[in-house]
Structure formats: structure tokens, C-alpha cells
């Protein structure tokens, strides 16, 4: 009889321990899911930045020169880059700090001359 009570107490302790660790595991899974979501969001923003840079690269002038960026601080505490041809100093567009392209112009031969 005493032994049965002792065994039941041990089983209860084990059940409490299992429940405790199950709760810990659930909390850890939630943290991991939040981190995964954060990284996926960061991935999408980086993909958007890459696509805007590819668009800007495709809008090069007749020199097909390298696009350089010139930093421009703005009055609203943000900043942007002017996308400029390194050879002819032709303005191609502006890129805001968040990666969105503000304005891209398609340049023709007549506009450059």
C-alpha cells in the first residue's frame, strides 16, 4: 500500500514535469515562429530593393555607364540617393532610403544630345 502511494506520487511528479516542459516547448516554438516571420519579411524587403535596383540598372543612358549614387539628405529627416551615370553625369532617377524608386526616366538618344 505504501509502495503504491509512493509510485503514484512519482508518477504525479513526472506528469507535472512533462506538463512544465510542454509549456516551455510551446513558448519556444512561438518565439521561433516569430523570428521566422521577421526574417521572411526582411527577405521580401530585400527582394523589393533588388528589383528596384535592377529596374534602375536597365534604364542606363547611351554610354551604358555605371550608375553611381549621390547621397541627399532631406528636410523630413529621411534621405535619398540620386542615381546618376558615372560617365555623362546624366540624372536617371531617385531612390528613397526604403528602397522604393521615386522616379525613373527612360532616356532616349534625343534627350541625351
CSV table of N, CA and C in Angstrom, one decimal:
chain,number,residue,atom,x,y,z
A,1,UNK,N,0.8,-1.2,0.0
A,1,UNK,CA,0.0,0.0,0.0
A,1,UNK,C,0.9,1.3,0.0
A,2,UNK,N,1.9,1.3,0.9
A,2,UNK,CA,2.7,2.4,1.0
A,2,UNK,C,3.5,2.6,-0.3
A,3,UNK,N,3.9,1.4,-0.9
A,3,UNK,CA,4.7,1.5,-2.1
A,3,UNK,C,3.8,2.0,-3.3
A,4,UNK,N,2.5,1.6,-3.3
A,4,UNK,CA,1.6,2.1,-4.4
A,4,UNK,C,1.5,3.7,-4.3
A,5,UNK,N,1.4,4.2,-3.1
A,5,UNK,CA,1.3,5.6,-2.9
A,5,UNK,C,2.5,6.3,-3.3
A,6,UNK,N,3.7,5.7,-3.0
A,6,UNK,CA,5.0,6.3,-3.4
A,6,UNK,C,5.1,6.3,-5.0
A,7,UNK,N,4.7,5.2,-5.6
A,7,UNK,CA,4.7,5.2,-7.1
A,7,UNK,C,3.8,6.2,-7.7
A,8,UNK,N,2.6,6.3,-7.1
A,8,UNK,CA,1.6,7.3,-7.6
A,8,UNK,C,2.2,8.8,-7.5
A,9,UNK,N,2.9,9.0,-6.4
A,9,UNK,CA,3.5,10.3,-6.2
A,9,UNK,C,4.6,10.6,-7.2
A,10,UNK,N,5.3,9.6,-7.5
A,10,UNK,CA,6.4,9.7,-8.5
A,10,UNK,C,5.8,9.9,-9.9
A,11,UNK,N,4.7,9.2,-10.2
A,11,UNK,CA,4.0,9.4,-11.5
A,11,UNK,C,3.5,10.9,-11.6
A,12,UNK,N,2.9,11.4,-10.5
A,12,UNK,CA,2.4,12.8,-10.5
A,12,UNK,C,3.5,13.8,-10.7
A,13,UNK,N,4.7,13.5,-10.1
A,13,UNK,CA,5.8,14.4,-10.3
A,13,UNK,C,6.2,14.4,-11.7
A,14,UNK,N,6.3,13.2,-12.3
A,14,UNK,CA,6.7,13.1,-13.7
A,14,UNK,C,5.7,13.8,-14.6
A,15,UNK,N,4.4,13.6,-14.3
A,15,UNK,CA,3.4,14.3,-15.1
A,15,UNK,C,3.5,15.8,-15.1
A,16,UNK,N,3.8,16.3,-13.9
A,16,UNK,CA,3.9,17.8,-13.7
A,16,UNK,C,5.2,18.2,-14.5
A,17,UNK,N,6.2,17.5,-14.4
A,17,UNK,CA,7.4,17.8,-15.2
A,17,UNK,C,7.2,17.8,-16.7
A,18,UNK,N,6.5,16.8,-17.2
A,18,UNK,CA,6.1,16.7,-18.6
A,18,UNK,C,5.3,18.0,-19.0
A,19,UNK,N,4.3,18.3,-18.2
A,19,UNK,CA,3.5,19.4,-18.5
A,19,UNK,C,4.3,20.7,-18.5
A,20,UNK,N,5.2,20.9,-17.6
A,20,UNK,CA,6.1,22.0,-17.5
A,20,UNK,C,6.9,22.2,-18.8
A,21,UNK,N,7.5,21.1,-19.2
A,21,UNK,CA,8.4,21.1,-20.4
A,21,UNK,C,7.5,21.3,-21.7
A,22,UNK,N,6.3,20.8,-21.7
A,22,UNK,CA,5.5,21.0,-22.8
A,22,UNK,C,5.1,22.5,-23.0
A,23,UNK,N,4.9,23.2,-21.9
A,23,UNK,CA,4.6,24.6,-21.9
A,23,UNK,C,5.9,25.4,-22.4
A,24,UNK,N,7.0,25.0,-21.9
A,24,UNK,CA,8.3,25.6,-22.3
A,24,UNK,C,8.5,25.4,-23.8
A,25,UNK,N,8.2,24.2,-24.3
A,25,UNK,CA,8.4,23.9,-25.7
A,25,UNK,C,7.5,24.8,-26.6
A,26,UNK,N,6.2,24.9,-26.2
A,26,UNK,CA,5.3,25.7,-26.9
A,26,UNK,C,5.7,27.2,-27.0
A,27,UNK,N,6.2,27.7,-25.8
A,27,UNK,CA,6.7,29.1,-25.8
A,27,UNK,C,7.9,29.3,-26.8
A,28,UNK,N,8.8,28.3,-26.8
A,28,UNK,CA,9.9,28.3,-27.7
A,28,UNK,C,9.5,28.3,-29.1
A,29,UNK,N,8.5,27.4,-29.4
A,29,UNK,CA,8.0,27.3,-30.8
A,29,UNK,C,7.4,28.7,-31.3
A,30,UNK,N,6.7,29.3,-30.4
A,30,UNK,CA,6.1,30.6,-30.7
A,30,UNK,C,7.2,31.6,-31.0
A,31,UNK,N,8.3,31.6,-30.2
A,31,UNK,CA,9.4,32.6,-30.5
A,31,UNK,C,10.1,32.3,-31.8
A,32,UNK,N,10.3,31.0,-32.1
A,32,UNK,CA,10.9,30.6,-33.3
A,32,UNK,C,10.0,31.0,-34.5
A,33,UNK,N,8.7,30.8,-34.4
A,33,UNK,CA,7.8,31.2,-35.5
A,33,UNK,C,7.9,32.8,-35.7
A,34,UNK,N,7.9,33.5,-34.6
A,34,UNK,CA,8.0,35.0,-34.8
A,34,UNK,C,9.3,35.4,-35.4
A,35,UNK,N,10.4,34.7,-35.1
A,35,UNK,CA,11.7,35.0,-35.7
A,35,UNK,C,11.7,34.6,-37.2
A,36,UNK,N,11.1,33.5,-37.5
A,36,UNK,CA,11.0,33.1,-38.9
A,36,UNK,C,10.2,34.1,-39.7
A,37,UNK,N,9.1,34.6,-39.2
A,37,UNK,CA,8.2,35.6,-39.8
A,37,UNK,C,9.0,36.9,-40.1
A,38,UNK,N,9.8,37.3,-39.0
A,38,UNK,CA,10.6,38.5,-39.2
A,38,UNK,C,11.6,38.4,-40.3
A,39,UNK,N,12.3,37.2,-40.4
A,39,UNK,CA,13.2,37.0,-41.4
A,39,UNK,C,12.6,37.0,-42.8
A,40,UNK,N,11.4,36.4,-42.9
A,40,UNK,CA,10.7,36.4,-44.2
A,40,UNK,C,10.3,37.8,-44.6
A,41,UNK,N,9.9,38.6,-43.7
A,41,UNK,CA,9.6,40.0,-44.0
A,41,UNK,C,10.8,40.7,-44.5
A,42,UNK,N,11.9,40.5,-43.8
A,42,UNK,CA,13.2,41.1,-44.2
A,42,UNK,C,13.6,40.6,-45.6
A,43,UNK,N,13.4,39.4,-45.9
A,43,UNK,CA,13.7,38.8,-47.2
A,43,UNK,C,12.9,39.5,-48.3
A,44,UNK,N,11.6,39.7,-48.1
A,44,UNK,CA,10.8,40.3,-49.1
A,44,UNK,C,11.2,41.8,-49.3
A,45,UNK,N,11.6,42.5,-48.3
A,45,UNK,CA,12.0,43.9,-48.5
A,45,UNK,C,13.3,43.9,-49.3
A,46,UNK,N,14.2,43.0,-49.0
A,46,UNK,CA,15.5,42.9,-49.7
A,46,UNK,C,15.2,42.6,-51.2
A,47,UNK,N,14.3,41.7,-51.4
A,47,UNK,CA,13.9,41.3,-52.8
A,47,UNK,C,13.4,42.5,-53.5
A,48,UNK,N,12.6,43.3,-52.9
A,48,UNK,CA,12.0,44.5,-53.5
A,48,UNK,C,13.1,45.5,-53.8
A,49,UNK,N,14.1,45.7,-52.9
A,49,UNK,CA,15.2,46.6,-53.2
A,49,UNK,C,16.0,46.1,-54.4
A,50,UNK,N,16.2,44.8,-54.4
A,50,UNK,CA,17.0,44.3,-55.6
A,50,UNK,C,16.2,44.5,-56.9
A,51,UNK,N,14.9,44.3,-56.9
A,51,UNK,CA,14.2,44.5,-58.1
A,51,UNK,C,14.2,46.0,-58.6
A,52,UNK,N,14.2,46.9,-57.6
A,52,UNK,CA,14.2,48.3,-58.0
A,52,UNK,C,15.6,48.7,-58.5
A,53,UNK,N,16.6,48.1,-57.9
A,53,UNK,CA,18.0,48.3,-58.5
A,53,UNK,C,18.1,47.8,-59.9
A,54,UNK,N,17.5,46.6,-60.1
A,54,UNK,CA,17.6,46.0,-61.5
A,54,UNK,C,16.8,46.9,-62.4
A,55,UNK,N,15.7,47.5,-62.0
A,55,UNK,CA,15.0,48.4,-62.9
A,55,UNK,C,15.9,49.6,-63.2
A,56,UNK,N,16.5,50.2,-62.2
A,56,UNK,CA,17.4,51.3,-62.4
A,56,UNK,C,18.5,51.0,-63.3
A,57,UNK,N,19.1,49.8,-63.2
A,57,UNK,CA,20.2,49.4,-64.0
A,57,UNK,C,19.8,49.3,-65.5
A,58,UNK,N,18.5,48.9,-65.7
A,58,UNK,CA,18.1,48.7,-67.1
A,58,UNK,C,17.8,50.1,-67.8
A,59,UNK,N,17.7,51.1,-67.0
A,59,UNK,CA,17.4,52.5,-67.5
A,59,UNK,C,18.7,53.3,-67.8
A,60,UNK,N,19.8,52.6,-68.1
A,60,UNK,CA,21.0,53.4,-68.3
A,60,UNK,C,21.0,54.2,-69.6
A,61,UNK,N,21.9,55.2,-69.6
A,61,UNK,CA,21.9,56.1,-70.8
A,61,UNK,C,22.7,55.4,-71.9
A,62,UNK,N,23.0,56.2,-73.0
A,62,UNK,CA,23.6,55.6,-74.2
A,62,UNK,C,25.1,55.1,-73.9
A,63,UNK,N,25.7,55.7,-72.9
A,63,UNK,CA,27.0,55.3,-72.5
A,63,UNK,C,27.0,53.9,-71.8
A,64,UNK,N,25.9,53.5,-71.4
A,64,UNK,CA,25.8,52.3,-70.6
A,64,UNK,C,26.7,52.3,-69.5
A,65,UNK,N,26.9,53.5,-68.9
A,65,UNK,CA,27.8,53.7,-67.8
A,65,UNK,C,27.4,53.2,-66.5
A,66,UNK,N,28.3,53.1,-65.6
A,66,UNK,CA,28.0,52.6,-64.3
A,66,UNK,C,27.1,53.7,-63.6
A,67,UNK,N,26.1,53.2,-62.9
A,67,UNK,CA,25.2,54.1,-62.1
A,67,UNK,C,25.9,54.4,-60.8
A,68,UNK,N,26.0,55.7,-60.5
A,68,UNK,CA,26.6,56.0,-59.1
A,68,UNK,C,25.5,56.6,-58.3
A,69,UNK,N,25.6,56.6,-57.0
A,69,UNK,CA,24.6,57.1,-56.1
A,69,UNK,C,25.2,58.3,-55.4
A,70,UNK,N,24.4,59.4,-55.4
A,70,UNK,CA,24.8,60.6,-54.6
A,70,UNK,C,23.8,60.7,-53.5
A,71,UNK,N,24.4,60.9,-52.3
A,71,UNK,CA,23.5,61.0,-51.1
A,71,UNK,C,22.9,62.3,-51.0
A,72,UNK,N,21.6,62.4,-50.6
A,72,UNK,CA,20.9,63.7,-50.5
A,72,UNK,C,20.1,63.6,-49.2
A,73,UNK,N,20.4,64.4,-48.2
A,73,UNK,CA,19.6,64.5,-47.0
A,73,UNK,C,18.4,65.3,-47.3
A,74,UNK,N,17.3,64.9,-46.7
A,74,UNK,CA,16.0,65.7,-47.0
A,74,UNK,C,15.6,66.4,-45.7
A,75,UNK,N,14.7,67.3,-45.9
A,75,UNK,CA,14.3,68.1,-44.7
A,75,UNK,C,13.4,67.3,-43.8
A,76,UNK,N,12.8,66.3,-44.2
A,76,UNK,CA,11.9,65.5,-43.4
A,76,UNK,C,12.6,64.4,-42.7
A,77,UNK,N,13.9,64.5,-42.4
A,77,UNK,CA,14.7,63.6,-41.7
A,77,UNK,C,14.9,62.3,-42.4
A,78,UNK,N,14.6,62.2,-43.7
A,78,UNK,CA,14.9,61.0,-44.4
A,78,UNK,C,16.0,61.3,-45.4
A,79,UNK,N,16.4,60.3,-46.2
A,79,UNK,CA,17.4,60.6,-47.2
A,79,UNK,C,17.1,59.8,-48.5
A,80,UNK,N,17.7,60.2,-49.5
A,80,UNK,CA,17.5,59.5,-50.8
A,80,UNK,C,18.8,59.5,-51.6
A,81,UNK,N,18.9,58.7,-52.6
A,81,UNK,CA,20.1,58.7,-53.4
A,81,UNK,C,19.6,59.1,-54.8
A,82,UNK,N,20.5,60.0,-55.4
A,82,UNK,CA,20.3,60.3,-56.8
A,82,UNK,C,21.0,59.3,-57.6
A,83,UNK,N,20.4,58.6,-58.6
A,83,UNK,CA,21.0,57.7,-59.5
A,83,UNK,C,21.5,58.4,-60.7
A,84,UNK,N,22.8,58.4,-60.9
A,84,UNK,CA,23.5,59.3,-61.9
A,84,UNK,C,24.5,58.4,-62.7
A,85,UNK,N,24.5,58.7,-64.0
A,85,UNK,CA,25.5,58.0,-64.8
A,85,UNK,C,26.9,58.5,-64.5
A,86,UNK,N,27.9,57.6,-64.3
A,86,UNK,CA,29.2,58.0,-63.9
A,86,UNK,C,30.0,58.7,-65.1
A,87,UNK,N,29.6,58.4,-66.3
A,87,UNK,CA,30.3,58.9,-67.5
A,87,UNK,C,29.8,60.3,-67.9
A,88,UNK,N,28.5,60.4,-68.1
A,88,UNK,CA,28.0,61.7,-68.6
A,88,UNK,C,27.2,62.5,-67.5
A,89,UNK,N,27.2,62.1,-66.3
A,89,UNK,CA,26.6,62.8,-65.2
A,89,UNK,C,25.1,63.0,-65.5
A,90,UNK,N,24.4,62.1,-66.2
A,90,UNK,CA,23.0,62.2,-66.5
A,90,UNK,C,22.2,61.7,-65.3
A,91,UNK,N,21.2,62.5,-64.9
A,91,UNK,CA,20.3,62.0,-63.8
A,91,UNK,C,19.4,61.0,-64.4
A,92,UNK,N,19.3,59.8,-63.7
A,92,UNK,CA,18.5,58.7,-64.1
A,92,UNK,C,17.2,58.6,-63.2
A,93,UNK,N,17.4,58.8,-61.9
A,93,UNK,CA,16.2,58.7,-61.0
A,93,UNK,C,16.7,58.9,-59.6
A,94,UNK,N,15.7,58.8,-58.7
A,94,UNK,CA,16.0,58.9,-57.3
A,94,UNK,C,15.5,57.6,-56.6
A,95,UNK,N,16.3,57.2,-55.6
A,95,UNK,CA,15.9,56.0,-54.8
A,95,UNK,C,15.8,56.4,-53.4
A,96,UNK,N,14.6,56.2,-52.8
A,96,UNK,CA,14.4,56.6,-51.4
A,96,UNK,C,15.2,55.6,-50.5
A,97,UNK,N,15.4,55.9,-49.2
A,97,UNK,CA,16.1,55.1,-48.3
A,97,UNK,C,15.5,53.7,-48.1
A,98,UNK,N,14.2,53.6,-48.3
A,98,UNK,CA,13.5,52.4,-48.0
A,98,UNK,C,13.5,51.4,-49.3
A,99,UNK,N,14.2,51.9,-50.3
A,99,UNK,CA,14.4,51.0,-51.5
A,99,UNK,C,13.4,51.3,-52.6
A,100,UNK,N,12.4,52.1,-52.4
A,100,UNK,CA,11.5,52.4,-53.4
A,100,UNK,C,12.0,53.4,-54.4
A,101,UNK,N,11.8,53.2,-55.7
A,101,UNK,CA,12.3,54.2,-56.7
A,101,UNK,C,11.3,55.3,-56.8
A,102,UNK,N,11.7,56.5,-56.6
A,102,UNK,CA,10.8,57.6,-56.7
A,102,UNK,C,10.5,58.0,-58.1
A,103,UNK,N,11.5,58.0,-59.0
A,103,UNK,CA,11.2,58.4,-60.3
A,103,UNK,C,12.3,57.9,-61.2
A,104,UNK,N,11.9,57.2,-62.3
A,104,UNK,CA,12.9,56.7,-63.2
A,104,UNK,C,12.5,57.3,-64.6
A,105,UNK,N,13.4,57.8,-65.3
A,105,UNK,CA,13.1,58.3,-66.6
A,105,UNK,C,13.7,57.4,-67.6
A,106,UNK,N,13.0,57.2,-68.7
A,106,UNK,CA,13.6,56.4,-69.8
A,106,UNK,C,14.3,57.4,-70.7
A,107,UNK,N,15.5,57.2,-70.9
A,107,UNK,CA,16.4,58.1,-71.7
A,107,UNK,C,16.5,57.6,-73.1
A,108,UNK,N,16.3,58.6,-74.0
A,108,UNK,CA,16.4,58.3,-75.4
A,108,UNK,C,17.7,59.0,-75.9
A,109,UNK,N,18.0,58.7,-77.2
A,109,UNK,CA,19.2,59.4,-77.7
A,109,UNK,C,19.0,60.9,-77.8
A,110,UNK,N,17.8,61.3,-78.2
A,110,UNK,CA,17.5,62.8,-78.3
A,110,UNK,C,17.6,63.5,-77.0
A,111,UNK,N,17.2,62.9,-75.9
A,111,UNK,CA,17.2,63.5,-74.6
A,111,UNK,C,18.7,63.7,-74.2
A,112,UNK,N,19.6,62.9,-74.6
A,112,UNK,CA,20.9,63.0,-74.1
A,112,UNK,C,21.7,64.0,-74.9
A,113,UNK,N,21.3,64.3,-76.2
A,113,UNK,CA,22.1,65.2,-77.0
A,113,UNK,C,21.7,66.6,-76.8
